[in-house]
Short mmCIF file of N, CA and C in Angstrom, two decimals:
data_model
loop_
_atom_site.label_atom_id
_atom_site.label_comp_id
_atom_site.label_asym_id
_atom_site.label_seq_id
_atom_site.Cartn_x
_atom_site.Cartn_y
_atom_site.Cartn_z
N MET A 3 -6.53 9.94 -9.29
CA MET A 3 -6.16 8.59 -7.90
C MET A 3 -5.04 6.92 -8.62
N LYS A 4 -5.44 6.86 -9.86
CA LYS A 4 -5.61 5.92 -10.43
C LYS A 4 -3.46 5.37 -10.15
N TYR A 5 -3.39 7.33 -10.89
CA TYR A 5 -2.03 7.31 -10.91
C TYR A 5 -0.64 6.43 -9.52
N LEU A 6 -1.56 7.22 -8.71
CA LEU A 6 -0.85 7.78 -7.04
C LEU A 6 0.05 5.67 -6.80
N LEU A 7 -1.47 4.74 -7.63
CA LEU A 7 -1.29 3.49 -7.10
C LEU A 7 -0.37 2.43 -7.51
N GLN A 8 -0.69 3.05 -9.01
CA GLN A 8 1.21 2.04 -9.75
C GLN A 8 1.75 2.51 -9.24
N LYS A 9 3.16 1.64 -9.97
CA LYS A 9 3.98 0.96 -9.01
C LYS A 9 5.18 2.27 -10.51
N HIS A 10 5.82 2.99 -9.46
CA HIS A 10 6.99 4.00 -10.15
C HIS A 10 8.21 3.22 -10.28
N ASN A 11 9.03 3.13 -12.33
CA ASN A 11 10.67 2.31 -11.53
C ASN A 11 9.74 1.26 -10.42
N ASN A 12 9.25 0.09 -11.35
CA ASN A 12 9.01 -0.89 -10.15
C ASN A 12 9.15 -0.51 -9.12
N LYS A 13 8.90 0.22 -8.30
CA LYS A 13 8.71 -0.08 -7.10
C LYS A 13 7.42 0.54 -6.85
N LYS A 14 6.89 0.60 -5.29
CA LYS A 14 5.61 0.48 -5.01
C LYS A 14 5.72 1.68 -4.91
N MET A 15 4.26 2.47 -4.68
CA MET A 15 4.26 4.02 -3.98
C MET A 15 4.21 3.76 -2.82
N PHE A 16 2.68 3.19 -2.29
CA PHE A 16 2.82 2.80 -0.94
C PHE A 16 2.77 1.60 -0.23
N GLU A 17 3.07 2.10 0.91
CA GLU A 17 3.62 0.59 1.49
C GLU A 17 2.30 0.05 2.55
N LYS A 18 1.81 0.46 3.66
CA LYS A 18 1.02 0.75 4.38
C LYS A 18 0.71 2.04 4.57
N ALA A 19 -0.92 2.13 5.08
CA ALA A 19 -2.21 3.70 5.63
C ALA A 19 -1.17 3.13 7.38
N VAL A 20 -1.17 4.61 7.84
CA VAL A 20 -0.83 4.73 9.98
C VAL A 20 -2.61 5.83 9.23
N PRO A 21 -3.08 5.17 10.83
CA PRO A 21 -3.90 6.12 11.47
C PRO A 21 -3.17 7.38 12.78
N ILE A 22 -3.47 8.62 12.20
CA ILE A 22 -2.95 9.36 13.21
C ILE A 22 -3.92 10.06 14.24
N LEU A 23 -4.22 9.30 15.34
CA LEU A 23 -5.00 9.38 16.19
C LEU A 23 -4.91 10.79 17.74
N PRO A 24 -6.07 11.28 17.48
CA PRO A 24 -5.98 12.89 19.15
C PRO A 24 -6.12 11.72 19.90
N ALA A 25 -4.82 12.53 21.72
CA ALA A 25 -5.08 12.04 23.06
C ALA A 25 -5.05 13.52 23.11
N ASN A 26 -5.50 12.56 24.25
CA ASN A 26 -5.90 14.24 25.77
C ASN A 26 -4.22 13.69 26.27
N ASN A 27 -3.81 12.72 26.82
CA ASN A 27 -2.32 12.67 26.80
C ASN A 27 -1.69 11.65 26.63
N ILE A 28 -0.51 11.98 26.17
CA ILE A 28 0.55 10.09 24.89
C ILE A 28 1.13 9.66 26.19
N SER A 29 1.50 10.01 27.03
CA SER A 29 1.21 8.86 28.49
C SER A 29 0.32 7.48 28.50
N ASP A 30 -0.67 8.42 29.45
CA ASP A 30 -2.07 7.27 29.11
C ASP A 30 -2.41 6.93 27.99
N THR A 31 -2.18 7.39 27.11
CA THR A 31 -2.72 6.47 25.86
C THR A 31 -2.38 5.55 25.07
N ILE A 32 -0.38 5.65 25.53
CA ILE A 32 -0.12 4.56 25.41
C ILE A 32 0.49 3.61 26.18
N GLU A 33 -0.12 3.90 27.34
CA GLU A 33 -0.17 2.77 28.00
C GLU A 33 -1.84 2.21 28.16
N PHE A 34 -2.17 2.96 27.93
CA PHE A 34 -3.64 1.54 27.55
C PHE A 34 -3.68 0.52 26.52
N TYR A 35 -2.80 1.14 25.75
CA TYR A 35 -2.55 0.46 24.21
C TYR A 35 -1.30 -1.02 25.24
N THR A 36 -0.32 -0.21 25.18
CA THR A 36 0.86 -1.61 26.29
C THR A 36 0.05 -2.46 26.95
N CYS A 37 -0.68 -2.25 28.68
CA CYS A 37 -1.58 -3.28 28.96
C CYS A 37 -2.42 -3.35 28.92
N LYS A 38 -3.32 -2.94 28.12
CA LYS A 38 -4.69 -3.39 27.39
C LYS A 38 -5.38 -4.50 26.36
N LEU A 39 -4.02 -3.93 25.30
CA LEU A 39 -4.71 -4.13 23.90
C LEU A 39 -2.76 -5.04 23.45
N GLY A 40 -1.62 -5.32 24.03
CA GLY A 40 -0.45 -5.84 24.22
C GLY A 40 0.14 -5.17 23.09
N PHE A 41 0.08 -3.57 22.87
CA PHE A 41 0.95 -3.24 21.26
C PHE A 41 1.91 -2.78 22.62
N THR A 42 3.18 -2.05 21.59
CA THR A 42 4.39 -1.62 22.41
C THR A 42 4.50 -0.62 21.57
N GLY A 43 4.85 0.64 22.62
CA GLY A 43 4.57 1.98 22.36
C GLY A 43 5.90 2.77 22.70
N LEU A 44 6.13 3.81 22.46
CA LEU A 44 7.01 5.04 21.54
C LEU A 44 6.54 6.55 22.13
N SER A 45 7.17 6.93 23.11
CA SER A 45 6.71 8.86 23.31
C SER A 45 8.18 9.27 22.75
N PHE A 46 7.21 10.36 21.94
CA PHE A 46 8.14 11.48 21.41
C PHE A 46 7.68 12.69 22.12
N GLY A 47 7.68 12.91 22.88
CA GLY A 47 6.96 14.16 24.10
C GLY A 47 5.15 14.60 23.15
N ASN A 48 4.92 15.68 22.63
CA ASN A 48 3.25 15.85 21.59
C ASN A 48 3.18 14.49 21.36
N TYR A 49 3.65 13.76 20.90
CA TYR A 49 4.13 12.30 19.58
C TYR A 49 3.94 10.93 20.28
N GLY A 50 2.72 9.80 19.67
CA GLY A 50 3.23 8.74 19.80
C GLY A 50 3.04 7.58 18.85
N ILE A 51 3.46 6.46 18.90
CA ILE A 51 3.58 5.41 18.23
C ILE A 51 3.54 4.37 18.94
N VAL A 52 2.30 3.49 18.86
CA VAL A 52 1.86 1.54 19.19
C VAL A 52 2.46 1.14 17.75
N LYS A 53 2.60 0.08 18.35
CA LYS A 53 2.72 -1.07 17.60
C LYS A 53 2.60 -2.45 18.02
N TYR A 54 1.74 -3.17 16.95
CA TYR A 54 1.27 -3.89 17.35
C TYR A 54 1.54 -5.41 16.20
N LYS A 55 2.61 -6.46 16.12
CA LYS A 55 2.33 -7.12 14.93
C LYS A 55 2.39 -6.06 13.46
N ASN A 56 1.35 -6.30 12.84
CA ASN A 56 1.64 -5.22 11.53
C ASN A 56 0.33 -3.91 11.37
N ALA A 57 0.53 -3.52 13.00
CA ALA A 57 -0.89 -2.43 13.39
C ALA A 57 -0.44 -1.23 14.01
N GLU A 58 -0.79 -0.39 13.31
CA GLU A 58 0.37 0.62 13.97
C GLU A 58 -0.39 2.39 14.32
N ILE A 59 -0.43 2.32 15.16
CA ILE A 59 -0.86 3.82 15.36
C ILE A 59 -0.45 5.05 15.47
N HIS A 60 -0.45 6.02 14.95
CA HIS A 60 0.42 7.28 15.55
C HIS A 60 -0.37 7.90 16.03
N ILE A 61 -0.09 8.40 17.43
CA ILE A 61 -1.14 9.44 18.02
C ILE A 61 -0.16 11.01 18.55
N PHE A 62 -1.63 11.49 17.90
CA PHE A 62 -0.66 12.84 19.26
C PHE A 62 -1.32 13.89 19.81
N LEU A 63 -1.28 14.72 20.32
CA LEU A 63 -1.59 15.36 21.78
C LEU A 63 -2.39 16.06 20.87
N ALA A 64 -3.40 16.00 21.21
CA ALA A 64 -4.96 17.06 20.69
C ALA A 64 -5.31 18.18 22.00
N ASP A 65 -5.86 19.20 21.10
CA ASP A 65 -5.90 20.16 22.13
C ASP A 65 -6.87 20.93 22.67
N SER A 66 -7.94 20.01 21.72
CA SER A 66 -9.32 20.41 22.21
C SER A 66 -10.23 18.87 22.45
N LYS A 67 -10.75 18.48 23.35
CA LYS A 67 -12.12 17.96 22.99
C LYS A 67 -12.61 17.85 21.53
N LYS A 68 -12.53 18.52 20.56
CA LYS A 68 -13.70 18.86 19.51
C LYS A 68 -13.19 17.79 18.37
N LYS A 69 -11.73 17.92 18.99
CA LYS A 69 -11.10 16.80 18.30
C LYS A 69 -11.14 15.19 17.71
N PHE A 70 -12.10 14.60 18.87
CA PHE A 70 -12.20 13.46 19.14
C PHE A 70 -13.57 13.05 18.55
N GLU A 71 -14.52 14.11 17.80
CA GLU A 71 -15.86 13.42 17.90
C GLU A 71 -15.90 12.71 16.65
N TYR A 72 -14.79 12.21 15.20
CA TYR A 72 -14.82 11.45 14.61
C TYR A 72 -14.06 10.63 14.10
N ALA A 73 -12.87 9.78 15.29
CA ALA A 73 -11.77 9.82 14.94
C ALA A 73 -12.00 8.64 15.16
N SER A 74 -11.96 6.74 13.70
CA SER A 74 -11.25 5.36 14.36
C SER A 74 -10.78 5.32 13.21
N TRP A 75 -10.79 3.51 13.74
CA TRP A 75 -9.90 3.17 12.73
C TRP A 75 -9.81 1.40 12.30
N TYR A 76 -9.13 0.74 10.98
CA TYR A 76 -9.70 -0.60 11.62
C TYR A 76 -9.02 -1.34 11.60
N ILE A 77 -9.50 -2.62 12.15
CA ILE A 77 -7.56 -3.62 12.18
C ILE A 77 -8.59 -5.19 11.22
N PHE A 78 -7.84 -5.76 11.29
CA PHE A 78 -8.45 -7.23 10.08
C PHE A 78 -7.69 -7.54 10.34
N VAL A 79 -8.51 -9.00 11.36
CA VAL A 79 -7.72 -10.26 12.71
C VAL A 79 -7.56 -11.20 11.37
N ASP A 80 -7.80 -12.10 12.33
CA ASP A 80 -7.17 -13.69 11.69
C ASP A 80 -8.51 -14.43 13.33
N ASN A 81 -8.71 -13.75 14.05
CA ASN A 81 -9.79 -15.10 14.26
C ASN A 81 -10.53 -13.81 15.36
N VAL A 82 -11.91 -13.07 14.45
CA VAL A 82 -12.31 -12.20 15.49
C VAL A 82 -12.60 -12.67 16.81
N GLU A 83 -13.25 -13.80 16.59
CA GLU A 83 -14.49 -14.80 18.29
C GLU A 83 -13.68 -14.28 19.39
N ASP A 84 -12.72 -15.27 18.65
CA ASP A 84 -11.69 -15.40 20.23
C ASP A 84 -10.87 -13.93 20.60
N LEU A 85 -10.15 -13.41 20.14
CA LEU A 85 -10.23 -11.53 20.35
C LEU A 85 -11.60 -11.11 20.92
N TYR A 86 -12.81 -11.17 20.66
CA TYR A 86 -13.62 -10.92 21.08
C TYR A 86 -13.91 -10.74 22.44
N ALA A 87 -13.73 -12.57 22.74
CA ALA A 87 -13.84 -13.29 24.13
C ALA A 87 -13.09 -12.66 25.30
N ASP A 88 -11.41 -11.97 24.79
CA ASP A 88 -10.67 -11.50 25.44
C ASP A 88 -11.28 -10.48 25.70
N LEU A 89 -11.39 -9.70 24.77
CA LEU A 89 -11.49 -7.76 24.90
C LEU A 89 -12.50 -7.93 25.55
N SER A 90 -13.87 -8.79 25.38
CA SER A 90 -15.36 -9.03 26.43
C SER A 90 -15.09 -8.95 27.70
N ALA A 91 -13.78 -9.55 28.47
CA ALA A 91 -13.45 -10.57 30.03
C ALA A 91 -12.62 -8.57 30.21
N LYS A 92 -12.25 -7.76 28.77
CA LYS A 92 -11.10 -7.19 30.13
C LYS A 92 -12.70 -5.82 29.96
N GLU A 93 -13.28 -6.11 29.34
CA GLU A 93 -14.79 -4.98 29.80
C GLU A 93 -13.66 -3.64 28.45
N LEU A 94 -13.27 -4.07 27.33
CA LEU A 94 -13.12 -2.86 26.19
C LEU A 94 -14.25 -2.19 25.11
N ILE A 95 -15.07 -3.48 24.69
CA ILE A 95 -16.48 -3.40 23.76
C ILE A 95 -16.98 -2.06 23.95
N TYR A 96 -17.09 -0.98 23.02
CA TYR A 96 -17.55 -0.46 22.85
C TYR A 96 -18.95 -0.25 23.60
N PRO A 97 -19.86 0.33 23.65
CA PRO A 97 -21.67 0.44 24.04
C PRO A 97 -21.92 -0.27 22.75
N LYS A 98 -22.02 -0.06 21.55
CA LYS A 98 -23.17 -0.17 20.63
C LYS A 98 -21.95 -1.57 19.59
N GLY A 99 -20.57 -1.98 20.32
CA GLY A 99 -19.80 -3.10 19.36
C GLY A 99 -19.97 -4.58 19.47
N GLN A 100 -21.33 -4.85 19.51
CA GLN A 100 -20.94 -5.95 20.13
C GLN A 100 -20.62 -6.43 18.03
N LEU A 101 -20.45 -7.88 18.56
CA LEU A 101 -19.86 -8.90 17.92
C LEU A 101 -20.94 -8.82 16.18
N LEU A 102 -20.79 -8.65 14.90
CA LEU A 102 -22.07 -9.16 13.87
C LEU A 102 -21.31 -9.34 12.77
N ASN A 103 -22.30 -10.13 12.13
CA ASN A 103 -21.54 -10.55 10.50
C ASN A 103 -22.32 -8.78 9.92
N LYS A 104 -21.37 -8.17 9.19
CA LYS A 104 -21.94 -6.96 8.12
C LYS A 104 -22.11 -7.35 7.12
N HIS A 105 -23.69 -6.56 6.25
CA HIS A 105 -23.33 -6.45 5.47
C HIS A 105 -22.24 -6.91 4.05
N TRP A 106 -20.83 -5.86 4.11
CA TRP A 106 -20.51 -6.25 3.43
C TRP A 106 -19.08 -7.46 3.65
N GLY A 107 -19.31 -8.02 3.68
CA GLY A 107 -18.67 -9.96 4.12
C GLY A 107 -18.15 -9.90 5.42
N CYS A 108 -17.86 -8.79 6.56
CA CYS A 108 -16.62 -8.69 7.14
C CYS A 108 -17.80 -8.67 8.90
N LYS A 109 -17.55 -10.07 9.40
CA LYS A 109 -17.84 -10.07 10.85
C LYS A 109 -16.76 -9.38 11.88
N GLU A 110 -18.04 -8.20 11.91
CA GLU A 110 -16.54 -7.22 13.53
C GLU A 110 -17.61 -6.91 15.10
N PHE A 111 -16.72 -6.83 15.91
CA PHE A 111 -16.74 -5.31 16.58
C PHE A 111 -15.75 -4.17 17.04
N SER A 112 -16.06 -3.61 18.11
CA SER A 112 -15.77 -2.05 18.47
C SER A 112 -15.43 -1.86 19.76
N ILE A 113 -14.50 -1.91 19.84
CA ILE A 113 -14.22 -1.34 21.20
C ILE A 113 -13.41 0.55 20.74
N THR A 114 -13.39 0.86 22.58
CA THR A 114 -12.73 2.20 22.54
C THR A 114 -11.47 2.68 23.19
N ASP A 115 -10.35 3.59 22.24
CA ASP A 115 -9.65 3.07 23.89
C ASP A 115 -9.76 4.21 24.61
N ASN A 116 -8.97 5.09 25.39
CA ASN A 116 -8.94 6.19 27.04
C ASN A 116 -9.70 7.01 26.66
N ASN A 117 -9.03 7.61 25.15
CA ASN A 117 -9.50 8.86 24.29
C ASN A 117 -10.64 8.91 23.59
N GLY A 118 -11.54 7.40 23.60
CA GLY A 118 -12.42 8.08 23.16
C GLY A 118 -12.60 7.50 21.19
N ASN A 119 -10.90 6.82 21.26
CA ASN A 119 -11.58 6.58 19.55
C ASN A 119 -11.70 5.37 19.48
N VAL A 120 -13.32 5.41 17.87
CA VAL A 120 -12.90 3.82 17.62
C VAL A 120 -12.35 3.27 17.50
N ILE A 121 -11.89 2.00 17.94
CA ILE A 121 -11.07 0.56 17.07
C ILE A 121 -12.78 -0.03 16.75
N ARG A 122 -12.72 -0.55 15.95
CA ARG A 122 -13.32 -1.66 14.49
C ARG A 122 -12.27 -2.31 14.48
N LEU A 123 -12.51 -3.39 14.82
CA LEU A 123 -11.72 -4.60 14.63
C LEU A 123 -12.69 -6.08 13.34
N GLY A 124 -12.43 -7.06 12.92
CA GLY A 124 -13.29 -7.72 11.88
C GLY A 124 -12.39 -8.74 11.19
N GLN A 125 -12.92 -9.47 10.53
CA GLN A 125 -11.96 -10.89 10.02
C GLN A 125 -13.28 -11.04 8.36
N LYS A 126 -12.54 -11.08 7.75
CA LYS A 126 -13.12 -11.59 6.09
C LYS A 126 -14.20 -12.53 6.26
N LYS A 127 -15.31 -12.44 5.77
CA LYS A 127 -15.86 -13.89 5.59
C LYS A 127 -15.89 -14.44 4.76
#
């Protein structure tokens, strides 16, 4: 693994990681991220991409609810308290996703998308 993270010919081997999450309906999922969270979105039939600044999510059309059991992703943000207030007002907070200081050095909370995927949003302390 160490080799994979090294530069090759003075070029970065990795630029960024992007989660690929399951969706019941691509159009509905793009609408959720654009209307509720302010992302922009593109649909390619059974695949979609939503973006907000440096955050990007790819979504695929899932054929089974079982694929939704453990999907989640983490976004680092600049002002977690303001974002928490904004998303709380929109009633998007995951039931167990209250804003908390975590022992790993982040203040974070969670929301779920329209497919039940958990999105954790946090700020380093």
